[in-house]
Coordinates of N, CA and C in Angstrom, one line a residue:
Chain A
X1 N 256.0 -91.0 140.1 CA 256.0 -89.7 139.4 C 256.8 -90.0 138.1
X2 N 256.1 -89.4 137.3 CA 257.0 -89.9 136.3 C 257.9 -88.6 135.5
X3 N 259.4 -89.4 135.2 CA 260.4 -88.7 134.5 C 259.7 -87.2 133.7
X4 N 260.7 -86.0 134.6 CA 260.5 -84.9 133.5 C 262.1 -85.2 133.2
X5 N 262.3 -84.6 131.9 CA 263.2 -84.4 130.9 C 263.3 -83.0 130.5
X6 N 264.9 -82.3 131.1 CA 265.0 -81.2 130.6 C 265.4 -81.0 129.5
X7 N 266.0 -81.9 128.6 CA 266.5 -81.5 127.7 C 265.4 -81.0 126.4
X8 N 264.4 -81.5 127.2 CA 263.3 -80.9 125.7 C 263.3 -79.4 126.1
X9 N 263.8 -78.8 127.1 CA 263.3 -77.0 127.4 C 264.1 -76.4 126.4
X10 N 264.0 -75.2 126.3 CA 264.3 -74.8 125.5 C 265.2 -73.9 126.1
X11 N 266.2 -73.4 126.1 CA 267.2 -72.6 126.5 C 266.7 -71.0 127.5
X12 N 266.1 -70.5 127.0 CA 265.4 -69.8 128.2 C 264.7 -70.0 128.9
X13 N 264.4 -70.9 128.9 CA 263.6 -72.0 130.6 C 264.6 -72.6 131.1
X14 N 265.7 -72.9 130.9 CA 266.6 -73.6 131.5 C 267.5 -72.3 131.7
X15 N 267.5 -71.4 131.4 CA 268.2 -70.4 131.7 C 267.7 -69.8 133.4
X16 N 266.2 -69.8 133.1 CA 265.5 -68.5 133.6 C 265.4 -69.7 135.3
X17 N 265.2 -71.3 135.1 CA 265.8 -71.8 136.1 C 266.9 -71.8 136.9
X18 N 268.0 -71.6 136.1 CA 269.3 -71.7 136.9 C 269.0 -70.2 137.3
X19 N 269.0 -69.1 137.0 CA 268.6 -67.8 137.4 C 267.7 -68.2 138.7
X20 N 266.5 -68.6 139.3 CA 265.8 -68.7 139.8 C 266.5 -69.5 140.9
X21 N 267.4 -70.4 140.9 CA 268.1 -71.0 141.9 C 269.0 -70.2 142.6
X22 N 269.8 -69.5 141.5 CA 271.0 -68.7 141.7 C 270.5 -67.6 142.8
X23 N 268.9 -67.0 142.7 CA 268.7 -66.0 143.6 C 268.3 -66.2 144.7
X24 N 268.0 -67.7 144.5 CA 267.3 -68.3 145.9 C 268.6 -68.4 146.4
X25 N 269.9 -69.2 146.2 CA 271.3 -68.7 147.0 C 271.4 -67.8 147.3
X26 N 271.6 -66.7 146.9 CA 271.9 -64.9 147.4 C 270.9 -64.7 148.5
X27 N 269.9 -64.8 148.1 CA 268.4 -64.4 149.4 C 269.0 -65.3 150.4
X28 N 269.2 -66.3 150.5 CA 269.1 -67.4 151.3 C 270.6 -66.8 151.8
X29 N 272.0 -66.0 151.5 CA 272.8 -65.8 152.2 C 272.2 -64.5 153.1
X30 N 271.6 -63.6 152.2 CA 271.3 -62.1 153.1 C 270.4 -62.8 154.1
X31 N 269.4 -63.3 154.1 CA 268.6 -63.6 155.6 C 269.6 -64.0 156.4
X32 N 270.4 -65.0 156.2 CA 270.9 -65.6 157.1 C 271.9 -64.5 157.9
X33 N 272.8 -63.7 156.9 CA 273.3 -62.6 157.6 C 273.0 -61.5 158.4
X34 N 271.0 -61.5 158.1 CA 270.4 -60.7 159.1 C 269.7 -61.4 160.5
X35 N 269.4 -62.8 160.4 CA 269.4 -63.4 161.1 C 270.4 -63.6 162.4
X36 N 271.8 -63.4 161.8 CA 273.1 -63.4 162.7 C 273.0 -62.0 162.9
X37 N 272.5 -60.9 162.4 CA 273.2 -59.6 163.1 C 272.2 -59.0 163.8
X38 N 271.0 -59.5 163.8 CA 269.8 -58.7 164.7 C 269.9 -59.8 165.9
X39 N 270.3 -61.0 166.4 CA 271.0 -61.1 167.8 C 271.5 -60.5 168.2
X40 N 272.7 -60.1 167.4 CA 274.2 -59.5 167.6 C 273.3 -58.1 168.4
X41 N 272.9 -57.5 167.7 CA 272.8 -56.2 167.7 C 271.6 -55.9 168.9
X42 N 270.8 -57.0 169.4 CA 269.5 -56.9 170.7 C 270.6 -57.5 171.8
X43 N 271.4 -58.1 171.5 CA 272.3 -58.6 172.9 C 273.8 -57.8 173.2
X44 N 273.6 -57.0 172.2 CA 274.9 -56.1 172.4 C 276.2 -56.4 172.5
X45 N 276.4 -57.7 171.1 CA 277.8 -57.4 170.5 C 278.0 -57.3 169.1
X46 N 277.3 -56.6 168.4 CA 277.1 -56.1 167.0 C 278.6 -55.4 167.5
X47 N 278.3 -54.3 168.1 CA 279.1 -53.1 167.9 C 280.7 -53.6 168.4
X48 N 280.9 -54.8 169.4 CA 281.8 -54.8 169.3 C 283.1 -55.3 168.3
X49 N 282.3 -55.4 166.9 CA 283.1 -55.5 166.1 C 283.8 -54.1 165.1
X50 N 283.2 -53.4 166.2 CA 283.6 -52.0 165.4 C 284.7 -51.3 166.4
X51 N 284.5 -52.4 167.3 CA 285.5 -51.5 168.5 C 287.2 -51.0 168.8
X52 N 287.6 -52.0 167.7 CA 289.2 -51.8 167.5 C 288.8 -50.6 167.0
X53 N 288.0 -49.9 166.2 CA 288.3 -49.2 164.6 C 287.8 -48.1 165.6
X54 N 287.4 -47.7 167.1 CA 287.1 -46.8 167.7 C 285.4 -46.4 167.2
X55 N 284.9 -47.1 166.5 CA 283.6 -46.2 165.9 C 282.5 -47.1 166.8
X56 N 282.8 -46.9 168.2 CA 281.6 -48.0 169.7 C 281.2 -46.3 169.4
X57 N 281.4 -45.2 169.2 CA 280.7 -43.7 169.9 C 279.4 -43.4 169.1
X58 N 280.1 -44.1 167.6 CA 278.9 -43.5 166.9 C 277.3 -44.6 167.1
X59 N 277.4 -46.0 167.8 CA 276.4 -46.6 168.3 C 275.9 -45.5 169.2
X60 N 276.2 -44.6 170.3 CA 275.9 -44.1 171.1 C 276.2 -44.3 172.7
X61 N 277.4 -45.6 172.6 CA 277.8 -46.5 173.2 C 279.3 -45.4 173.8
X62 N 279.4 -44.9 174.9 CA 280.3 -44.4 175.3 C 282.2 -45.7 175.7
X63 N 282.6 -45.4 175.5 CA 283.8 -46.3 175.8 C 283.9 -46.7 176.7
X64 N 284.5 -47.9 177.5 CA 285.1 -47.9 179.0 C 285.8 -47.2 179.5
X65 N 287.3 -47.1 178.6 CA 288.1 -46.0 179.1 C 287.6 -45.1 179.4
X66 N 286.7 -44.1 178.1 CA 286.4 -42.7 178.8 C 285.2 -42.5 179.5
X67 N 284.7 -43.4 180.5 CA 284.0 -43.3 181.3 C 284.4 -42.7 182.3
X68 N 286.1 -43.1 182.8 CA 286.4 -42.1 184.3 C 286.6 -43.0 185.0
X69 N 286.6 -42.6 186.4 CA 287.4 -43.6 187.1 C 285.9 -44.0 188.1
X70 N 286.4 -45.2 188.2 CA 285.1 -45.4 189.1 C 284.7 -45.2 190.6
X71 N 284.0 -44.5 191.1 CA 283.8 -44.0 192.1 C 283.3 -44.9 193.4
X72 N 283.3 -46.7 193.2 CA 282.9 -47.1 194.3 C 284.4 -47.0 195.6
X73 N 284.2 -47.2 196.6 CA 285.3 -47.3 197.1 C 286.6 -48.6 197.1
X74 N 285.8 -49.3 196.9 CA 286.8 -50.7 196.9 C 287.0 -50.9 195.6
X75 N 287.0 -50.4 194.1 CA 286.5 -50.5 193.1 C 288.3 -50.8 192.6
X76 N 288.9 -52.2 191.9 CA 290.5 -51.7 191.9 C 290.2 -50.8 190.3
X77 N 289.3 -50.5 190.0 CA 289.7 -49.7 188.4 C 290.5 -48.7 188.8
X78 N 291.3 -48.1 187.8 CA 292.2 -46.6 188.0 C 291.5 -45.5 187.9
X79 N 291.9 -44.8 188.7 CA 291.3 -43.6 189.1 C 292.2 -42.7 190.0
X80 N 291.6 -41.3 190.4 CA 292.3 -40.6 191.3 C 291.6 -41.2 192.6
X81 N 292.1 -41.1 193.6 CA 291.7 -41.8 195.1 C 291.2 -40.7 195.6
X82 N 291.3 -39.2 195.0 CA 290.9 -38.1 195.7 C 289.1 -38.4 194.8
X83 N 288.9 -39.2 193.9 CA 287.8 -39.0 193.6 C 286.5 -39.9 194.1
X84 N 287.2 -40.8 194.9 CA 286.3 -41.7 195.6 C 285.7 -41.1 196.6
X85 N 284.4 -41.0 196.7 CA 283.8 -41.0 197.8 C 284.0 -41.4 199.2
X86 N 283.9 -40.6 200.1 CA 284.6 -41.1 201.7 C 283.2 -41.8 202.4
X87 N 283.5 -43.0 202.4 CA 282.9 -43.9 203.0 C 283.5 -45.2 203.2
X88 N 282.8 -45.3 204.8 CA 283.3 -46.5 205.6 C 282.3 -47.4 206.1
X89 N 282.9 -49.2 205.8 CA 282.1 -49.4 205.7 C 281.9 -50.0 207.4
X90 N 280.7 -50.2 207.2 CA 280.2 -50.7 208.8 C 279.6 -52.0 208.5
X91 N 280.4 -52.6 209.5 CA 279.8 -53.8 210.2 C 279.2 -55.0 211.0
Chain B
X1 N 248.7 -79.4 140.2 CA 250.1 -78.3 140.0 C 250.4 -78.7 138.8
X2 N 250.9 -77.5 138.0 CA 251.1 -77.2 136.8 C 252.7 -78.1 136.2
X3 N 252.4 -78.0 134.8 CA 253.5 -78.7 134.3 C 255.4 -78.3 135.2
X4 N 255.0 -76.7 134.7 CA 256.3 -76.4 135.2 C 256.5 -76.0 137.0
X5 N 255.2 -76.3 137.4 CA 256.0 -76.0 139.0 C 256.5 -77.5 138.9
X6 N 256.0 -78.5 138.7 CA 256.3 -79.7 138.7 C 257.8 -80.0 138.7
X7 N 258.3 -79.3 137.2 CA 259.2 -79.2 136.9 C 260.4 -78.9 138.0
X8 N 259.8 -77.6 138.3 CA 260.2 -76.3 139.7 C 261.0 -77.4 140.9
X9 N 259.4 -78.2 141.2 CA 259.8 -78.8 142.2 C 260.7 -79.7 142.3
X10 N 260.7 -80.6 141.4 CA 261.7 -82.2 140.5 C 263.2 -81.4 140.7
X11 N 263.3 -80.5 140.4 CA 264.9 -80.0 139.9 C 265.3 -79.4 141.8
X12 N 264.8 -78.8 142.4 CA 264.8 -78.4 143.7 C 265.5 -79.6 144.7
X13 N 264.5 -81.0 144.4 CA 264.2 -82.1 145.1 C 265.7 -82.7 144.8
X14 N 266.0 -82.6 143.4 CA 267.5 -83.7 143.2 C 268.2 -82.7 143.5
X15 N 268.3 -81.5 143.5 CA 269.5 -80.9 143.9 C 270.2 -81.0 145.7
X16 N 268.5 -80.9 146.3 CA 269.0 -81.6 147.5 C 269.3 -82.6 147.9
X17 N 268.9 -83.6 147.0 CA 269.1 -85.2 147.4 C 270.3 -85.9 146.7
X18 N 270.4 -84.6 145.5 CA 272.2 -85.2 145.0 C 273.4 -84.7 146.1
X19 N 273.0 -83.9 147.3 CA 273.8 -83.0 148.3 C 274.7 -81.6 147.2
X20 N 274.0 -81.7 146.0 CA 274.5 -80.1 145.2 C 274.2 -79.1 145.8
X21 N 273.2 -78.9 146.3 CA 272.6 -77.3 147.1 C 273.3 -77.3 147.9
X22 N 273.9 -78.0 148.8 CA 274.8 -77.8 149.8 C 276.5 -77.8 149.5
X23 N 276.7 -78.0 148.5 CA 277.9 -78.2 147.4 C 277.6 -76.5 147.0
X24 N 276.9 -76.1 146.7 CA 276.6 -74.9 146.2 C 276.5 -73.2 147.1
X25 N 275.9 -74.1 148.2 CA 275.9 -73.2 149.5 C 277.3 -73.0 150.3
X26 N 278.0 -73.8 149.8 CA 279.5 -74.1 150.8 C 280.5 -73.1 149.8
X27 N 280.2 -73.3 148.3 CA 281.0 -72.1 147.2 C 280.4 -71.3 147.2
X28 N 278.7 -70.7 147.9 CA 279.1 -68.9 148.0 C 279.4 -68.9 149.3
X29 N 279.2 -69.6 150.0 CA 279.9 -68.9 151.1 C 281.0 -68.3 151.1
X30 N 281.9 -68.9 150.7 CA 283.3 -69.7 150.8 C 283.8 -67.9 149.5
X31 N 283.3 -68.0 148.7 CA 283.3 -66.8 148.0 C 282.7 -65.6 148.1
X32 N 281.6 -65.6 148.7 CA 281.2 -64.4 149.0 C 282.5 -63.9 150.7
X33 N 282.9 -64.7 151.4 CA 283.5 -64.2 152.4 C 285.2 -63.7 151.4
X34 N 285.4 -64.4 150.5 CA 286.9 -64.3 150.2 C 287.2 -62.9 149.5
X35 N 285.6 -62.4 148.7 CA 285.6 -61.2 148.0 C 285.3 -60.3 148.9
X36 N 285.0 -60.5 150.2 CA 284.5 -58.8 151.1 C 283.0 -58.5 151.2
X37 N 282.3 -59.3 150.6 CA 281.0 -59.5 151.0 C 280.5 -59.2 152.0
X38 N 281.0 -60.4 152.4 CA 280.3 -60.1 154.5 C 280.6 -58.7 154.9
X39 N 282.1 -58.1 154.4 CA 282.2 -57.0 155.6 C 281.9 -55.9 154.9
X40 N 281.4 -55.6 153.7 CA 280.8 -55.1 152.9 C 279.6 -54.7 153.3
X41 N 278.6 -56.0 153.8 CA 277.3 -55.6 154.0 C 277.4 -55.7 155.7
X42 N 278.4 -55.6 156.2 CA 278.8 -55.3 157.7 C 278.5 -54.2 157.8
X43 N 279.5 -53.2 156.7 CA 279.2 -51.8 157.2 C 278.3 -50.8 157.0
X44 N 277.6 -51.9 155.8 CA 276.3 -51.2 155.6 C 275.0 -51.4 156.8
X45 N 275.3 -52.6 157.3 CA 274.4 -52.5 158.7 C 274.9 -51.7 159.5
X46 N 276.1 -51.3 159.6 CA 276.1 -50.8 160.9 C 275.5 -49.3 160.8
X47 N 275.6 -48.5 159.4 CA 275.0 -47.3 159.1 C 273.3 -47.7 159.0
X48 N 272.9 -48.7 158.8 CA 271.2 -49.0 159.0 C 271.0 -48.7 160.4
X49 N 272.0 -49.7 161.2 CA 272.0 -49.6 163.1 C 271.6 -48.3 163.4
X50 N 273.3 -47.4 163.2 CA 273.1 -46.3 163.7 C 272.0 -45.2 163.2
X51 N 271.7 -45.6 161.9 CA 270.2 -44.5 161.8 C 269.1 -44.9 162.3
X52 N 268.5 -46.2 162.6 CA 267.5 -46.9 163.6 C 267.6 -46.5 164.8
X53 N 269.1 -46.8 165.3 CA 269.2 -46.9 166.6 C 269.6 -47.9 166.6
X54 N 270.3 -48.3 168.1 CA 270.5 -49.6 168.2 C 269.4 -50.6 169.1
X55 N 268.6 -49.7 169.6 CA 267.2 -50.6 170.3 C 265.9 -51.0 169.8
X56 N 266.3 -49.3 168.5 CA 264.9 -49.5 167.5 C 265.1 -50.3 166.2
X57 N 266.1 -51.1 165.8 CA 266.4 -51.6 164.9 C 265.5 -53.4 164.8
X58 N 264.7 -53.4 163.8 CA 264.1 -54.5 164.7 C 264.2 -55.7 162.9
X59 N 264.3 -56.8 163.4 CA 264.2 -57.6 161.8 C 263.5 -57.2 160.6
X60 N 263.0 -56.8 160.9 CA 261.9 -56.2 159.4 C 262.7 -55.3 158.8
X61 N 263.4 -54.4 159.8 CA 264.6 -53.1 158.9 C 265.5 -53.7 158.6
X62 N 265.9 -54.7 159.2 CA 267.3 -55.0 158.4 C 267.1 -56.1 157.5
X63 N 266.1 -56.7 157.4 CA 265.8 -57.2 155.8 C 265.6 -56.7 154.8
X64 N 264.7 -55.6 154.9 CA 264.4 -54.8 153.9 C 265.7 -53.7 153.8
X65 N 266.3 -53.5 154.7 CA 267.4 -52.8 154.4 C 268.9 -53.6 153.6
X66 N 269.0 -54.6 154.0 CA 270.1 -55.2 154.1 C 269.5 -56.1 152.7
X67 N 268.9 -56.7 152.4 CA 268.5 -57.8 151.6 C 268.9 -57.4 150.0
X68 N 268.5 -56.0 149.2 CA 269.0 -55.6 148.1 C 269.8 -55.3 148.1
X69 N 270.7 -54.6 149.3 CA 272.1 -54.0 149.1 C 273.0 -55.9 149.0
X70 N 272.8 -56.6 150.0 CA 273.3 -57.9 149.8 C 273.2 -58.2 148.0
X71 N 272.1 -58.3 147.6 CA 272.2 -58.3 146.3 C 272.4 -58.1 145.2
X72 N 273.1 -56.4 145.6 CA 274.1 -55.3 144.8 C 275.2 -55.7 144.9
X73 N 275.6 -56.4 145.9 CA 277.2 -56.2 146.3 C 278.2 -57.8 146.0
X74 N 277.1 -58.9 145.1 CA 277.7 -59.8 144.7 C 278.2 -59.6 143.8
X75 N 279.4 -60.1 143.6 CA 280.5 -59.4 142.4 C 279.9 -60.4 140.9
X76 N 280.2 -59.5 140.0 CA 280.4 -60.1 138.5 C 281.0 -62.1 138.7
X77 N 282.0 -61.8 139.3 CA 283.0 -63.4 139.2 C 282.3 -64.1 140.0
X78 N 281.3 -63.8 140.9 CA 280.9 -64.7 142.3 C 279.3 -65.2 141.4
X79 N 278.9 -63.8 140.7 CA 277.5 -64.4 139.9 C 277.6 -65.5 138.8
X80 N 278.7 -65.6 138.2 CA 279.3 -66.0 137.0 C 279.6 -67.7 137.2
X81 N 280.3 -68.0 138.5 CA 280.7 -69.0 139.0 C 279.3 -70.0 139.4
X82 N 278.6 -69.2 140.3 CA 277.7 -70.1 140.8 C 276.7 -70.1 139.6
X83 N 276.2 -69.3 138.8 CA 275.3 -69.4 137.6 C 276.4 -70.7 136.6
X84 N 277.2 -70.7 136.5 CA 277.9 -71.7 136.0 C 277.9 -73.3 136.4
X85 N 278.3 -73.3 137.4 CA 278.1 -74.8 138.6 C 276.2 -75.4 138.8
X86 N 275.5 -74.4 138.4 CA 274.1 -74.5 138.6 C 273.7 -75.1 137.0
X87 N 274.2 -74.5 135.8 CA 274.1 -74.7 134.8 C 274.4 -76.4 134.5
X88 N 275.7 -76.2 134.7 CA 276.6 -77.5 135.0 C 275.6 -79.1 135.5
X89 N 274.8 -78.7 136.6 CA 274.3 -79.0 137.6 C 272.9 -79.6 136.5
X90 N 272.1 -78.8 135.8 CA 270.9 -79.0 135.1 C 271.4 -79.8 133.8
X91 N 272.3 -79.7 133.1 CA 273.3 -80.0 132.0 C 273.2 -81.7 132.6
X92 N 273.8 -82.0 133.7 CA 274.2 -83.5 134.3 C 273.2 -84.2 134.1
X93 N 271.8 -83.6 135.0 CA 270.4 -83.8 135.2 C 269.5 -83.7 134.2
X94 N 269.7 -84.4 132.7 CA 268.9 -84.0 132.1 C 266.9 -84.5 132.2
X95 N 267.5 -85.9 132.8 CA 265.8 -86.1 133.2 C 266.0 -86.3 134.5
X96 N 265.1 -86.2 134.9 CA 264.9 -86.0 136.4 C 263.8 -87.3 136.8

């Protein structure tokens, strides 16, 4: 192949090149950043980076805490014991 | 192929075979995280999310969503630097 030589361009060709590289870097960062957040976001931990800041509600994403206490019987989460269901188990 | 894709291509080819595009990709990273970038266009996805949904959100929205705001939110000093290092870069390379 033989030698091209930029220095014969003329200053708006070599401009409008570095411009053309420069946007392929930017594009080439945003895909990649949507590439990472549309996993994030189908496997369900997008949101946990919102979760310190309290804003899991506005995903539609209820909290653990305010879920309540859990009603299986052997269950150690905290709860009232008057709210467990009475059942025994058989064996 | 035409004189200047030729060109297009030649300048593409040494950039990755001098390892500069990756010299280049390592300073915006490296800058786009230091200026707020990333969490910048964090919070703008997460307002894309929540108006989608988070089940109906599928890659096609958040490219087209996310892709020109990414592109708004490169700062003046971050376009300046890399348009500079690129210049730099063609300046070195005069024949290819």
């Amino acid at each position: 192949m033989e030698e091209i030589s930029l220095a014969n361009l003329d200053t708006n060709k070599l401009e409008a090149i570095a411009q053309e590289i420069y946007v392929d870097l930017i594009e080439d960062s945003c895909l990649g950043f949507c590439f990472e957040v549309h996993p994030a976001v189908k496997c369900g931990y997008f949101y946990l980076e919102f979760a310190e800041t309290g804003s899991v509600k506005e995903f539609g994403i209820q909290p653990v805490e305010e879920k309540g206490a859990c009603r299986l019987p052997l269950c150690t989460l905290p709860g009232e014991p008057g709210n467990r269901p009475d059942q025994q188990l058989q064996c | 192929m035409n004189k200047d894709a030729e060109m297009r291509s030649a300048i593409n080819q040494k950039l990755t075979e001098t390892g500069d595009r990756e010299h280049l990709k390592e300073l915006r990273r490296t800058k786009l995280i230091e200026c707020g970038w990333k969490d910048q266009l964090k919070a703008h996805c997460k307002k894309v999310i929540i108006e989608k949904g988070l089940e109906h959100a599928t890659i096609d929205d958040l490219v087209a969503e996310i892709t020109p705001k990414g592109r708004a939110l490169v700062p003046d000093s971050v376009n300046k630097e890399l348009l500079q290092r690129i210049r730099t870069f063609l300046a070195q390379h005069a024949s290819i």
